[in-house]
PDB file of N, CA and C in Angstrom:
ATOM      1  N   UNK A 264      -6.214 -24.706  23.577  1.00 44.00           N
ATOM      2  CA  UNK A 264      -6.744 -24.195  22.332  1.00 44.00           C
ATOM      3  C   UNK A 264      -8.231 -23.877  22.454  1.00 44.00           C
ATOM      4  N   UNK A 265      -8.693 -24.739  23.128  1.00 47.00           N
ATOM      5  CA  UNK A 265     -10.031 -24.135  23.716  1.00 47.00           C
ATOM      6  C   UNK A 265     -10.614 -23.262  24.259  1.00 47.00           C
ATOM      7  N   UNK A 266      -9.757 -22.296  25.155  1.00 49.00           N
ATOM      8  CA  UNK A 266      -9.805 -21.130  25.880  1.00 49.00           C
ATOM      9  C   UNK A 266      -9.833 -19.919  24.352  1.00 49.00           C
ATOM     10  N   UNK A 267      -8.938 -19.954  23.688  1.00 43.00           N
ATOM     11  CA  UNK A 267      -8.863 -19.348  22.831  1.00 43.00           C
ATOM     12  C   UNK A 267     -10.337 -19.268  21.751  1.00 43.00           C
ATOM     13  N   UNK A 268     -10.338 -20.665  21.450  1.00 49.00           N
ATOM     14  CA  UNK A 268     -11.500 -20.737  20.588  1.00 49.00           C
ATOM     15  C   UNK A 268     -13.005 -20.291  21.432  1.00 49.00           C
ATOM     16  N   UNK A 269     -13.008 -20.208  22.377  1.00 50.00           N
ATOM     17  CA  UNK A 269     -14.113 -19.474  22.912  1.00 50.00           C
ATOM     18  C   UNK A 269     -13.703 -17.714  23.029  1.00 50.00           C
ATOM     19  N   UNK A 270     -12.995 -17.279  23.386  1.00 53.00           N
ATOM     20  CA  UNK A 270     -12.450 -15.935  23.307  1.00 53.00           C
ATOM     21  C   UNK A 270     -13.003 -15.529  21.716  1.00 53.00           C
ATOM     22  N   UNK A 271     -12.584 -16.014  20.646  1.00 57.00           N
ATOM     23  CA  UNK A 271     -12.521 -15.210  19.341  1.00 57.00           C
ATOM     24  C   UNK A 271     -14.198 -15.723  19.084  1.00 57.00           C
ATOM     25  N   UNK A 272     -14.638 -16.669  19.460  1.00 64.00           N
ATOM     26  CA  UNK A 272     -16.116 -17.037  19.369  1.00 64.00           C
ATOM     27  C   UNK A 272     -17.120 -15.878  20.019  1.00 64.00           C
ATOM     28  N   UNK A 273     -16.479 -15.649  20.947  1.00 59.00           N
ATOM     29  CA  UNK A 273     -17.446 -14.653  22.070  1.00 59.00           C
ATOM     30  C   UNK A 273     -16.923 -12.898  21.514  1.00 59.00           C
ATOM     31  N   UNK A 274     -16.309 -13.178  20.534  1.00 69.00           N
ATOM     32  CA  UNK A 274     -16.045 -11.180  20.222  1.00 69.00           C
ATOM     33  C   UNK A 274     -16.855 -10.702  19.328  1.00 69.00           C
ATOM     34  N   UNK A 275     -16.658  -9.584  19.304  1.00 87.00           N
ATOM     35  CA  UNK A 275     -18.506  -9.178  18.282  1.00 87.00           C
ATOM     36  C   UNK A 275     -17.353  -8.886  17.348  1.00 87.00           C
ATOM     37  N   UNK A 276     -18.233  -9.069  16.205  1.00 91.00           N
ATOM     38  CA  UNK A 276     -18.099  -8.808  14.862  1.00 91.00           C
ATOM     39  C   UNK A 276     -18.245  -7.707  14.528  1.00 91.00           C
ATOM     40  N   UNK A 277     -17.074  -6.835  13.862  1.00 95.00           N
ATOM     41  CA  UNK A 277     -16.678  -5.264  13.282  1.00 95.00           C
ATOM     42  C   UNK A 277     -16.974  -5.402  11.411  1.00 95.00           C
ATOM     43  N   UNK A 278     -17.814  -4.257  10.591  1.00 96.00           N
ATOM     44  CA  UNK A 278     -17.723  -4.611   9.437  1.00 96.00           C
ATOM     45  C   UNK A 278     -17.265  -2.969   9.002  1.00 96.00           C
ATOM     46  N   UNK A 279     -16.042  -2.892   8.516  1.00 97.00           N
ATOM     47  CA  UNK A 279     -15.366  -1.853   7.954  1.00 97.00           C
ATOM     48  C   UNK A 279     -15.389  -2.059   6.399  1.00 97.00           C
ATOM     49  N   UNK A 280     -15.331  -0.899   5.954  1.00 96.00           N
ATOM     50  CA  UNK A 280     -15.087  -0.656   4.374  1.00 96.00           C
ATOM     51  C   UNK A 280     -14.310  -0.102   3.558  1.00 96.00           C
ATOM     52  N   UNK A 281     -13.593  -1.028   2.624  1.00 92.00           N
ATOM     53  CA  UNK A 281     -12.364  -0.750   2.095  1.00 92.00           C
ATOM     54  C   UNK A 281     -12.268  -0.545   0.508  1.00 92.00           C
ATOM     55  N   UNK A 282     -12.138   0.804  -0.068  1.00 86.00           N
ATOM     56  CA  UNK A 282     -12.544   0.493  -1.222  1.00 86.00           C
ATOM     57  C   UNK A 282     -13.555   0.691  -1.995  1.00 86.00           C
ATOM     58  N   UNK A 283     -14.635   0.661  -1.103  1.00 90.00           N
ATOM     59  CA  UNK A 283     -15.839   0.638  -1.706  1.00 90.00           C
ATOM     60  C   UNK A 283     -16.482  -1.164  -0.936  1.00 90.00           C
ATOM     61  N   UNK A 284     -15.815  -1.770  -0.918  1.00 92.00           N
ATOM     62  CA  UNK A 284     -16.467  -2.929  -0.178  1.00 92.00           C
ATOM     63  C   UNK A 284     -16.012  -3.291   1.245  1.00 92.00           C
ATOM     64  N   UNK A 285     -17.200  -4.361   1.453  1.00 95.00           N
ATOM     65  CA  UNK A 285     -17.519  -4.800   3.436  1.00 95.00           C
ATOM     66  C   UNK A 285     -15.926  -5.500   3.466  1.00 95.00           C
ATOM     67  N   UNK A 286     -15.538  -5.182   4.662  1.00 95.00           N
ATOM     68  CA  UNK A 286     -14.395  -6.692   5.240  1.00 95.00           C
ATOM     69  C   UNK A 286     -15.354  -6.709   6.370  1.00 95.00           C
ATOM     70  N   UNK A 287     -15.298  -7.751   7.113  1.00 94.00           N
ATOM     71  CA  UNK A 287     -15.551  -8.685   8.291  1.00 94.00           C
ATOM     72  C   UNK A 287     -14.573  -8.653   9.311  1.00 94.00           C
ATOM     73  N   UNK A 288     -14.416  -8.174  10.409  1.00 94.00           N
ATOM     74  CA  UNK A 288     -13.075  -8.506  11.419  1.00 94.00           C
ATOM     75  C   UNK A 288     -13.742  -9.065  12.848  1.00 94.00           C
ATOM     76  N   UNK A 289     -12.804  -8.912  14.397  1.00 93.00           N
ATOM     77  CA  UNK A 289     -13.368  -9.326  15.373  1.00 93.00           C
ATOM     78  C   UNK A 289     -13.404  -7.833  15.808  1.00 93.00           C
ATOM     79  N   UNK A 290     -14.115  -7.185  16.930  1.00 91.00           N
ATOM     80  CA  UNK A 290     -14.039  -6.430  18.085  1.00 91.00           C
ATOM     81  C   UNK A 290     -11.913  -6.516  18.498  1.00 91.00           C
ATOM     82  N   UNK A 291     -11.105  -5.560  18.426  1.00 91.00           N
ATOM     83  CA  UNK A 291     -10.220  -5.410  19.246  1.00 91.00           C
ATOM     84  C   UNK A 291      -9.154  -5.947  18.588  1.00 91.00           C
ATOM     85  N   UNK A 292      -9.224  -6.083  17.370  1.00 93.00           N
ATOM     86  CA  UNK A 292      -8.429  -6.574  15.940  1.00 93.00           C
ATOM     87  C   UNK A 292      -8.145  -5.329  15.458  1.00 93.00           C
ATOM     88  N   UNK A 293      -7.174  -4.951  14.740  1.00 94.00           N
ATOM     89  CA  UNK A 293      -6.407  -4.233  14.220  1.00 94.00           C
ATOM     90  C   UNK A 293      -6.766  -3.706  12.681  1.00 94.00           C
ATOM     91  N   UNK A 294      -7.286  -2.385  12.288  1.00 95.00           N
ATOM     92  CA  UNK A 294      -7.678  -2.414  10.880  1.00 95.00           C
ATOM     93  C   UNK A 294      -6.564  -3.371  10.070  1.00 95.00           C
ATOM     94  N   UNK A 295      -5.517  -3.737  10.533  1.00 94.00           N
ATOM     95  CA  UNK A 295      -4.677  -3.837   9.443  1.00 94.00           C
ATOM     96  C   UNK A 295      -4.988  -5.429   9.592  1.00 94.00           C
ATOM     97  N   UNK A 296      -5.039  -6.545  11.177  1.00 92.00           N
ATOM     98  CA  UNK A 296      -5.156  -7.380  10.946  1.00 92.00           C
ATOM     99  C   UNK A 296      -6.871  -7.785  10.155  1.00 92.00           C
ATOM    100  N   UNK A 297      -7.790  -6.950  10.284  1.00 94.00           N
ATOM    101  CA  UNK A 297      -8.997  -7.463   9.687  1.00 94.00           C
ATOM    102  C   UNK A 297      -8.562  -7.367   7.931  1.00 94.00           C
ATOM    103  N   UNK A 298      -7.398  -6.442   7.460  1.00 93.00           N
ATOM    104  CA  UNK A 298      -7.874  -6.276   5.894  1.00 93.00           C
ATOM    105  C   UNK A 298      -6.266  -7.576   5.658  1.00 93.00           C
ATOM    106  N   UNK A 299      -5.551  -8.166   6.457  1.00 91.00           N
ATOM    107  CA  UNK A 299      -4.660  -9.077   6.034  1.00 91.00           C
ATOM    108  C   UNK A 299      -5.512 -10.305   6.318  1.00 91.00           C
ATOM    109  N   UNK A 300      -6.312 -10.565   7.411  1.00 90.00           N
ATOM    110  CA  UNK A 300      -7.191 -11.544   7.098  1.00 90.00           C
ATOM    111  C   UNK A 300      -8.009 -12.005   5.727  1.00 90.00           C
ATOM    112  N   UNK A 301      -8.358 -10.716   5.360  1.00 90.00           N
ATOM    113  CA  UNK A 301      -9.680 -10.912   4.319  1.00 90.00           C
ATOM    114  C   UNK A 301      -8.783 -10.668   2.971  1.00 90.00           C
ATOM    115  N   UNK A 302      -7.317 -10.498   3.109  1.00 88.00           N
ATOM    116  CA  UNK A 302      -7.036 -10.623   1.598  1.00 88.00           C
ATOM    117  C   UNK A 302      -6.746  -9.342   1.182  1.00 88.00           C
ATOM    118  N   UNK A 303      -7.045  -8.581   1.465  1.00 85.00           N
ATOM    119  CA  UNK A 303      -7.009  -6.994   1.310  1.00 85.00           C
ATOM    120  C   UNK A 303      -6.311  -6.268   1.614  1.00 85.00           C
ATOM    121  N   UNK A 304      -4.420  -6.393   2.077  1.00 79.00           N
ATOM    122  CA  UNK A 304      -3.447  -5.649   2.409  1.00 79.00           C
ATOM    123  C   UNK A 304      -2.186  -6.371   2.114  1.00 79.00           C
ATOM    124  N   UNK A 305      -1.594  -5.173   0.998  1.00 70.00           N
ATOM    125  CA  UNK A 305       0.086  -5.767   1.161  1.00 70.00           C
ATOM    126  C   UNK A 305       0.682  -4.791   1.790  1.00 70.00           C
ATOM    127  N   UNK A 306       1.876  -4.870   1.725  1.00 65.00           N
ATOM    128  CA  UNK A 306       2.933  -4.238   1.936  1.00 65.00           C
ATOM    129  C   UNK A 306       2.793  -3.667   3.553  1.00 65.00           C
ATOM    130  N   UNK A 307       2.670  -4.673   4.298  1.00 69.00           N
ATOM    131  CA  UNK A 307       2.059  -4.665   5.669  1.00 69.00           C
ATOM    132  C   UNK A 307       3.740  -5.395   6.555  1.00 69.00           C
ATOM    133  N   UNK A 308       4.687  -4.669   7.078  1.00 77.00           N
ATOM    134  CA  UNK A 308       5.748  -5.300   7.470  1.00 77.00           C
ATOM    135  C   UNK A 308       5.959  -5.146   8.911  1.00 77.00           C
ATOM    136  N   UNK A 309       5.916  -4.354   9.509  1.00 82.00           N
ATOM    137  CA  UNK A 309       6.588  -3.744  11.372  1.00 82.00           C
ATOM    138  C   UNK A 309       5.291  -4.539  12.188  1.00 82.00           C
ATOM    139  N   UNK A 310       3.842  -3.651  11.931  1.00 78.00           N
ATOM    140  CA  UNK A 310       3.491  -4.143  13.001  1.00 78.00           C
ATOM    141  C   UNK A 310       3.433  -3.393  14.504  1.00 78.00           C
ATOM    142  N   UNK A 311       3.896  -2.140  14.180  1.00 83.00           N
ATOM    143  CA  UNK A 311       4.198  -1.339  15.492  1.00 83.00           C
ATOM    144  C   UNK A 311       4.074  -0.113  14.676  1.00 83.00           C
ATOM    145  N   UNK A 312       3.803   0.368  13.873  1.00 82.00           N
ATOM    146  CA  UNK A 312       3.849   1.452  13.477  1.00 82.00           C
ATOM    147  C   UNK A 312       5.027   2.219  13.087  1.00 82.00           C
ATOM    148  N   UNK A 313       6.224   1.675  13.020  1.00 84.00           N
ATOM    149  CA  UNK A 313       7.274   2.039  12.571  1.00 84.00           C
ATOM    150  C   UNK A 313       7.955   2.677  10.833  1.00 84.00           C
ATOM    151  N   UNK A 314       7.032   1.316  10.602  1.00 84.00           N
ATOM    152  CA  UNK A 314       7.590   1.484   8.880  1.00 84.00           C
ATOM    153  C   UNK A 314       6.748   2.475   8.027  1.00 84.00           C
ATOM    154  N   UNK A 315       5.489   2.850   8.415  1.00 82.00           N
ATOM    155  CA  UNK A 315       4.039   3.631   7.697  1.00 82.00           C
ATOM    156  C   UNK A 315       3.970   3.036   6.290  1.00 82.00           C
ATOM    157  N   UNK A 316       4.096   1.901   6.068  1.00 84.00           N
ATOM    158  CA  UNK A 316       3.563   1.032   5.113  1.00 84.00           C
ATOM    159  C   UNK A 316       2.075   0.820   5.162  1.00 84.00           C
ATOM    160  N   UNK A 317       1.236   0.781   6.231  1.00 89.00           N
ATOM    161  CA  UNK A 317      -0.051   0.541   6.071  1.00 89.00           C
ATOM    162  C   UNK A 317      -0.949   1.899   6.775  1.00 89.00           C
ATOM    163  N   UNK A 318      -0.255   3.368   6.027  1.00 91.00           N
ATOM    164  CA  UNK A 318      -0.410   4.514   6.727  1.00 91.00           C
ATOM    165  C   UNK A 318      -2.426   4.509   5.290  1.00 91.00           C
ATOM    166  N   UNK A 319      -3.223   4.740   5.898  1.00 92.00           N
ATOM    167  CA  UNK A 319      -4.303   5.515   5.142  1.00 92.00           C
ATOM    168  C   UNK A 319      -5.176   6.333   5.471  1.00 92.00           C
ATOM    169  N   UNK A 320      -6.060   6.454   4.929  1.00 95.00           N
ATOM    170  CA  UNK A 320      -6.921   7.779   5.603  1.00 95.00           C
ATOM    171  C   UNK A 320      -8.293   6.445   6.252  1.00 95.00           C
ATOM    172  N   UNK A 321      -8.582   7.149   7.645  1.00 96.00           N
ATOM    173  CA  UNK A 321     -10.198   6.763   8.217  1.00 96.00           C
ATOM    174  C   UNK A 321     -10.952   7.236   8.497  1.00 96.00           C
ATOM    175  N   UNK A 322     -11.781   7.101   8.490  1.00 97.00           N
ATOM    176  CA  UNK A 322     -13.157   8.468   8.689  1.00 97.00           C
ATOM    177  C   UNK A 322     -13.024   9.488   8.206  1.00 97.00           C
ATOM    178  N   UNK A 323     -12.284   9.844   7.346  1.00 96.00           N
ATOM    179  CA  UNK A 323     -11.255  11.336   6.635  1.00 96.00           C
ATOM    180  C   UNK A 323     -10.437  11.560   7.353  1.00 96.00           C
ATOM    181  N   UNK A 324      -9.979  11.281   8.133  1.00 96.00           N
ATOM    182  CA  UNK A 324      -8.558  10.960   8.984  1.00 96.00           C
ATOM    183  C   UNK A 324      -7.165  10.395   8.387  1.00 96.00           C
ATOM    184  N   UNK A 325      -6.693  11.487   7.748  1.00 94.00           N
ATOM    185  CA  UNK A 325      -5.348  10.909   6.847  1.00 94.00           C
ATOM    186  C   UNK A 325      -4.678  10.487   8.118  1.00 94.00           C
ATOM    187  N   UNK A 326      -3.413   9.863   6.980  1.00 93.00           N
ATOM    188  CA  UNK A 326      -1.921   9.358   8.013  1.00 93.00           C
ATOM    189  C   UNK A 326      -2.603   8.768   9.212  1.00 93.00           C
ATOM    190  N   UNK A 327      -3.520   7.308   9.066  1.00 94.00           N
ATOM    191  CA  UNK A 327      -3.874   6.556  10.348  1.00 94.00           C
ATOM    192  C   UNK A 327      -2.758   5.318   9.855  1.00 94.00           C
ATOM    193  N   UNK A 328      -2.054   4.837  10.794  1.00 94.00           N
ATOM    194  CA  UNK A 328      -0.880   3.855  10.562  1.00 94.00           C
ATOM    195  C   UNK A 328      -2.553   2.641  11.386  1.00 94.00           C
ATOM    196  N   UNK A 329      -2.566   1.661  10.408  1.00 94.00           N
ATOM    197  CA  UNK A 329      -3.852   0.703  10.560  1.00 94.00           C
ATOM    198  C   UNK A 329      -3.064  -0.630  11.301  1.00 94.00           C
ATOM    199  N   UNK A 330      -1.844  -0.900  12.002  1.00 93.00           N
ATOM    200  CA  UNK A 330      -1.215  -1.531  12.725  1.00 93.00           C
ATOM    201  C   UNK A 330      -1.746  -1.063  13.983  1.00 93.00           C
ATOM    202  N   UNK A 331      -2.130   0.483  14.449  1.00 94.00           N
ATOM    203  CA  UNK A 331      -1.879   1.276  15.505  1.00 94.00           C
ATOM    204  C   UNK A 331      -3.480   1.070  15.805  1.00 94.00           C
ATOM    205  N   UNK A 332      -4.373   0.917  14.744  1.00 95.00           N
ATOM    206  CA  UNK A 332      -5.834   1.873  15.305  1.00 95.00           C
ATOM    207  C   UNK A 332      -6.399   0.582  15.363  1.00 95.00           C
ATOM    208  N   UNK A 333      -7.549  -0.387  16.233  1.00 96.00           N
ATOM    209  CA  UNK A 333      -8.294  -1.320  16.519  1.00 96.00           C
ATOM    210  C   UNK A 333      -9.253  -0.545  15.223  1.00 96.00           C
ATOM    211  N   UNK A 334      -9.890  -1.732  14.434  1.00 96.00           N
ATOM    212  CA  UNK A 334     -11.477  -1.718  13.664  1.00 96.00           C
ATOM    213  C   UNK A 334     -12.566  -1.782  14.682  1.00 96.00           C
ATOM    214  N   UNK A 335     -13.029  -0.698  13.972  1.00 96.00           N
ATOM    215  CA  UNK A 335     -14.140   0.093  14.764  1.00 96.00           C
ATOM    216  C   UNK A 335     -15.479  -0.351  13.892  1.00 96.00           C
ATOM    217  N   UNK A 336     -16.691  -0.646  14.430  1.00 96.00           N
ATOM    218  CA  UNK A 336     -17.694  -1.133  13.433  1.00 96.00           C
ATOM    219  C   UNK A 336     -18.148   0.284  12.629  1.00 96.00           C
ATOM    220  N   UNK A 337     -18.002   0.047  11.271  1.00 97.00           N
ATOM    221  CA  UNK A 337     -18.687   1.272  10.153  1.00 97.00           C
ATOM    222  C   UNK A 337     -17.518   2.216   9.685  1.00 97.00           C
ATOM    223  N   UNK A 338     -15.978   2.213  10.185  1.00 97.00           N
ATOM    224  CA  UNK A 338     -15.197   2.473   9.302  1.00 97.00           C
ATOM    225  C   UNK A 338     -15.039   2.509   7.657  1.00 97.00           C
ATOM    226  N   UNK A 339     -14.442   3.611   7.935  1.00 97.00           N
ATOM    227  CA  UNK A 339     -14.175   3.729   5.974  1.00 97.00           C
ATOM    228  C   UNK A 339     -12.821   3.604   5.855  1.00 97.00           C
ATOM    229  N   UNK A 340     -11.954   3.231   5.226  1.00 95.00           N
ATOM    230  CA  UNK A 340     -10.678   2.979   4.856  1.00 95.00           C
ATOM    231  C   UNK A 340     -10.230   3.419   3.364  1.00 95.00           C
ATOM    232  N   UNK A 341      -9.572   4.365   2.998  1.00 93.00           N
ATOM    233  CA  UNK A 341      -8.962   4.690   1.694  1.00 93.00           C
ATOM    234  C   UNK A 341      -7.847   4.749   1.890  1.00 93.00           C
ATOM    235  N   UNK A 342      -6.888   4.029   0.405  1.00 89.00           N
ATOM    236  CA  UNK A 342      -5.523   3.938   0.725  1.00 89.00           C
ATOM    237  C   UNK A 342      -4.988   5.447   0.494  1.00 89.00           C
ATOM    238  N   UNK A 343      -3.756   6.158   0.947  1.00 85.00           N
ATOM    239  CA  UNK A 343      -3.581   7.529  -0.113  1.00 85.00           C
ATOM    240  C   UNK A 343      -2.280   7.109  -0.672  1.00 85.00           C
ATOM    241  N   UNK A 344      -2.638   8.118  -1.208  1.00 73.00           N
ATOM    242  CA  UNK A 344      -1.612   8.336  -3.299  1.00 73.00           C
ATOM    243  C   UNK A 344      -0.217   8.101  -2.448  1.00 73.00           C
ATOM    244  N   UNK A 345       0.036   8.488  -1.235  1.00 61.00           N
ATOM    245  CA  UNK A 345       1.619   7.690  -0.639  1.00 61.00           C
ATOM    246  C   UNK A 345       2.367   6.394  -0.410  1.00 61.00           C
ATOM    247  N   UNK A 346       0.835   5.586  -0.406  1.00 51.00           N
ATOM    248  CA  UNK A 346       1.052   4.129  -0.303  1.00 51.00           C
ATOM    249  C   UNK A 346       1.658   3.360  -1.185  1.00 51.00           C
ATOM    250  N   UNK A 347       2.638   2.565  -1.078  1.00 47.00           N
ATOM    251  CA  UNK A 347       3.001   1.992  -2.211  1.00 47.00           C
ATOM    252  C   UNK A 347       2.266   1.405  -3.187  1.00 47.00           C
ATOM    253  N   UNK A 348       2.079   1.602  -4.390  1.00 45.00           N
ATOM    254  CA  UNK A 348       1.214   1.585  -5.162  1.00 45.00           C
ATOM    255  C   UNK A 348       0.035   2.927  -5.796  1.00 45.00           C
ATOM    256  N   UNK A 349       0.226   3.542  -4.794  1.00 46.00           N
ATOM    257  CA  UNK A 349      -1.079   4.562  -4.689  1.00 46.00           C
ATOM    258  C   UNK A 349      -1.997   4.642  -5.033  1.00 46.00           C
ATOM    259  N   UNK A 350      -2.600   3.859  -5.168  1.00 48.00           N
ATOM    260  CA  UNK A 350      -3.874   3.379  -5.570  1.00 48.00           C
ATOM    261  C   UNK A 350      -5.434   2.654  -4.447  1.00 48.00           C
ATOM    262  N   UNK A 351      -6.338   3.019  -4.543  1.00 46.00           N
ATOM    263  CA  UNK A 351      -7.592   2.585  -3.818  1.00 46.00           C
ATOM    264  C   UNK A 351      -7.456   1.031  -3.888  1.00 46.00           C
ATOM    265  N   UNK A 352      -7.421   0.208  -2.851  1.00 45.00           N
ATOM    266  CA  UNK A 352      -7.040  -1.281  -3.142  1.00 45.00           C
ATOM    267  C   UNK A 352      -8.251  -1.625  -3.135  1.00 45.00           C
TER     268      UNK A 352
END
């Protein structure tokens, strides 16, 4: 457990924006795992990009499946009107 806890200790810190506000993630984390960490994603199921449940737009980049794309530091994240719910989370 120690090997590990130095690994996620030693990764730089990514701050993407969702919404209008900061999330916090690691370097090489998954937009989708930084916004299920911080509280900020449902309807999040496959994990592989299969289902496009966590499909949104990045950088103005519609249809990014956020399972697929690593958080990049200074990302923008908007949900689109396809998402269940359709609404800006």
């Amino acid at each position: 457990m120690t090997a590990l806890r130095d690994e996620v200790e030693g990764a730089g810190v990514v701050r993407i924006e969702v919404g209008g506000e900061a999330v916090g993630g690691f370097e090489g984390q998954s937009i989708a795992g930084v916004l299920l960490a911080a509280g900020r994603m449902e309807g999040f199921f496959c994990g592989i990009g299969v289902c496009f449940a966590c499909v949104a737009t990045v950088n103005g980049l519609a249809d990014v499946r956020l399972c697929q794309r690593d958080a990049k530091d200074g990302d923008v994240v908007t949900w689109q009107a396809t998402r269940p719910g359709g609404a800006d989370a």
